[in-house]
Coordinates of C-alpha atoms in Angstrom, one line a residue:
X110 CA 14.6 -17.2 -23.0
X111 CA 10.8 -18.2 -24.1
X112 CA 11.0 -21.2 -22.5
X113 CA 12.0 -19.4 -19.4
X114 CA 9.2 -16.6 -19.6
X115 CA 6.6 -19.7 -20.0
X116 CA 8.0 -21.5 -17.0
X117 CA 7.2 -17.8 -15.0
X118 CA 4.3 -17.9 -16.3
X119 CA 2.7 -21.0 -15.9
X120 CA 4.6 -20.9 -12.0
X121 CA 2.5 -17.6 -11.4
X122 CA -0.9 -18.4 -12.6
X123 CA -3.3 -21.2 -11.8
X124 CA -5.5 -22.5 -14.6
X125 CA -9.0 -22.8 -12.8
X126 CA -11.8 -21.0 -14.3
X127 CA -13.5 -18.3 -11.6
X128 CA -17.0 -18.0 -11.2
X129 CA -18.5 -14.5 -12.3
X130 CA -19.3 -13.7 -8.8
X131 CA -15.9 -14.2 -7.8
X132 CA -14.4 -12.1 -10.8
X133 CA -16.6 -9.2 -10.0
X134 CA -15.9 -8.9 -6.3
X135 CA -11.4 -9.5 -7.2
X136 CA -12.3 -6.6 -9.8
X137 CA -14.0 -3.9 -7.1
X138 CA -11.5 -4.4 -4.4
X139 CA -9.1 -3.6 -7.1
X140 CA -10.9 -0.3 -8.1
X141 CA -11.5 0.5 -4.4
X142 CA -7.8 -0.3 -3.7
X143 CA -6.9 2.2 -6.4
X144 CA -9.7 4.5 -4.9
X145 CA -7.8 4.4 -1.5
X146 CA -3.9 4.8 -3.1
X147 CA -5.3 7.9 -5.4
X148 CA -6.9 9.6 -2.3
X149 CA -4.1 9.1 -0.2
X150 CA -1.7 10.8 -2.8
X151 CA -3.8 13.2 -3.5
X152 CA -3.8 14.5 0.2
X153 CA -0.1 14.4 0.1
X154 CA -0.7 16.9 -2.8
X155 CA -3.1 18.9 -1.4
X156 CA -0.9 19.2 1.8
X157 CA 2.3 20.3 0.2
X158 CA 0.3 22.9 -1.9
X159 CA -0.8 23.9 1.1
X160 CA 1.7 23.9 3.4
X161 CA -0.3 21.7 6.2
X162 CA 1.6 19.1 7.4
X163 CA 1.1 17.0 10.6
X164 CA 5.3 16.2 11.4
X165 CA 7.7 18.7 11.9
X166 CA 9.7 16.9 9.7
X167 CA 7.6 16.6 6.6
X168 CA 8.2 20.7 6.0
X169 CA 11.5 20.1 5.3
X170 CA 12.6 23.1 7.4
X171 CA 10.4 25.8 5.4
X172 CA 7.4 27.2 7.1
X173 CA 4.7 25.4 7.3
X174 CA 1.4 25.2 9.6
X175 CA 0.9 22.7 11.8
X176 CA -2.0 20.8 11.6
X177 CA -4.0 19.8 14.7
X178 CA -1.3 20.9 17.0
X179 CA 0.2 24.1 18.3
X180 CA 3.8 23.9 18.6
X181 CA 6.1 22.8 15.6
X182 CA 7.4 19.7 17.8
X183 CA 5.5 16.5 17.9
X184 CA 5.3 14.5 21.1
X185 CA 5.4 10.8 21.4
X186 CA 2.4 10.5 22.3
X187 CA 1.1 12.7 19.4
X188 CA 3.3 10.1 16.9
X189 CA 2.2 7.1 18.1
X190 CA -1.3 8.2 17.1
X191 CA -0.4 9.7 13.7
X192 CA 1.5 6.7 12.7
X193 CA -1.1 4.1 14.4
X194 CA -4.4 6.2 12.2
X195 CA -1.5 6.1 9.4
X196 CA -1.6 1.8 9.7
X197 CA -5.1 1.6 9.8
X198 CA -5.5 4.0 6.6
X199 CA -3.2 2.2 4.8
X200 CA -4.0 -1.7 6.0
X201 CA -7.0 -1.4 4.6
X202 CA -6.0 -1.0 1.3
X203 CA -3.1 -4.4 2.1
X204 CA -6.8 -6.1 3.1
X205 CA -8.3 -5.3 -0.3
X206 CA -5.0 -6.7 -1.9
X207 CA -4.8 -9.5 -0.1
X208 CA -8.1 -10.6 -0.3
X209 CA -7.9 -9.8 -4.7
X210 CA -5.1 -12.2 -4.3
X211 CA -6.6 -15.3 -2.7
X212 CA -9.6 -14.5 -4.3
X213 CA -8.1 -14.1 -7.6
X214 CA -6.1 -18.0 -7.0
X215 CA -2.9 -16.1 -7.2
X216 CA 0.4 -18.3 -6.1
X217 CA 0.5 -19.1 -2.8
X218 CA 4.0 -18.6 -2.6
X219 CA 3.2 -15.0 -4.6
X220 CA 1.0 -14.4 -1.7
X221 CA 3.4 -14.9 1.2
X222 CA 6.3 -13.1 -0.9
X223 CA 4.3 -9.8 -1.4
X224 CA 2.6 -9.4 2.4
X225 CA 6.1 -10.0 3.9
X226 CA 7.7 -7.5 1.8
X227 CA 4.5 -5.1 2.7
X228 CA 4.9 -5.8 6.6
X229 CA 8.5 -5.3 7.1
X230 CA 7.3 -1.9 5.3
X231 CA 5.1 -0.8 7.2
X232 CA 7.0 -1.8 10.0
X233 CA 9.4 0.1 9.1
X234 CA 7.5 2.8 8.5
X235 CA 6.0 2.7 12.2
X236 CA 9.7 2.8 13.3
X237 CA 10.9 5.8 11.3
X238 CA 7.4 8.3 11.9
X239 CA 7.7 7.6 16.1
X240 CA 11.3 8.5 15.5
X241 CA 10.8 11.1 12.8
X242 CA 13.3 10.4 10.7
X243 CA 12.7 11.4 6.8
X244 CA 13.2 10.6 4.4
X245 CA 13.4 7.2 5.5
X246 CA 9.5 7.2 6.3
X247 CA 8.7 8.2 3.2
X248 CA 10.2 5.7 1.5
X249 CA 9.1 3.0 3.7
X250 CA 5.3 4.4 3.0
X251 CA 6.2 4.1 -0.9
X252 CA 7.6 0.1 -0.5
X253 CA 4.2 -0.6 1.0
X254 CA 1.9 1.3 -1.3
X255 CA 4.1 0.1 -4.1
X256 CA 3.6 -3.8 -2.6
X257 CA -0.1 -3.2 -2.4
X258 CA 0.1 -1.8 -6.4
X259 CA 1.7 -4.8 -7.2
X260 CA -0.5 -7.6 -5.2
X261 CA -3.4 -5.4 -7.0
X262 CA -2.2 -5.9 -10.4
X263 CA -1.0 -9.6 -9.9
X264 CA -5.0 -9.9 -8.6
X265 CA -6.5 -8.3 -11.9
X266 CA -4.3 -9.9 -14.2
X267 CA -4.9 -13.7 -12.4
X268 CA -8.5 -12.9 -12.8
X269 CA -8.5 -12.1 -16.3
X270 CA -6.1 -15.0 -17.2
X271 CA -8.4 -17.4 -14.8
X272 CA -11.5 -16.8 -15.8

């Protein structure tokens, strides 16, 4: 069993030591990841609370007030946009992941495992808000942010075992 946890971990980590420079910059996208993620569910939050919500479907049937729109119903049109400013929001924090990652000297075959998993998330995602279909969406939108937690940690951690 130890032998098998050494294996794992000499496979997921790179002995190379990292330049400060590079160890500072792997640590701030980290904290500005996190900044991103907290924001993000603290919206969510803020939105049940108050019972704003942008889809029909995230009220869950109670009454709720529509944000940005006058009817209860969301057109195509109106989706497309909400889930296409919902990719960009959350791509940004997959960026800062990414780029902890390959800055970080993470495995490459790490790398490839956790931004497939993310895409076919967030693809799924796109799929289930121009279809508005919950809770499927939702949980789509937690296997990304949940991929970029991951690929965060994995960054941090690389850096403080490779430096």
């Amino acid at each position: 069993m130890l032998l098998n946890f050494y294996f794992f971990v000499s496979v997921m980590s790179v002995s190379v030591s990292l330049p400060t420079v590079t160890v500072q910059y792997v640590i701030f996208l980290v904290i500005d990841a996190f900044r991103l993620l907290i924001l993000a569910q603290l919206t969510g939050l803020a939105r049940v609370k108050t019972k704003e919500f942008h889809a029909p479907e995230d009220a869950r049937g109670k009454d709720y007030t529509p944000v940005g729109q006058d009817t209860s119903s969301m057109s195509l049109a109106a989706r497309a946009m909400r889930a296409h400013y919902n990719a960009i929001e959350n791509d940004l924090v997959w960026l800062f992941a990414t780029t902890a990652l390959m800055y970080s000297q993470a495995n490459v075959n790490a790398i490839i495992a956790f931004n497939t998993f993310y895409q076919f998330f967030r693809i799924c995602h796109a799929i289930f808000y121009m279809l508005g279909k919950q809770p499927f969406r939702a949980l789509s939108f937690l296997g990304g942010a949940i991929c970029c937690i991951i690929m965060l940690c994995y960054a941090f951690v690389q850096v403080i075992i490779n430096s």
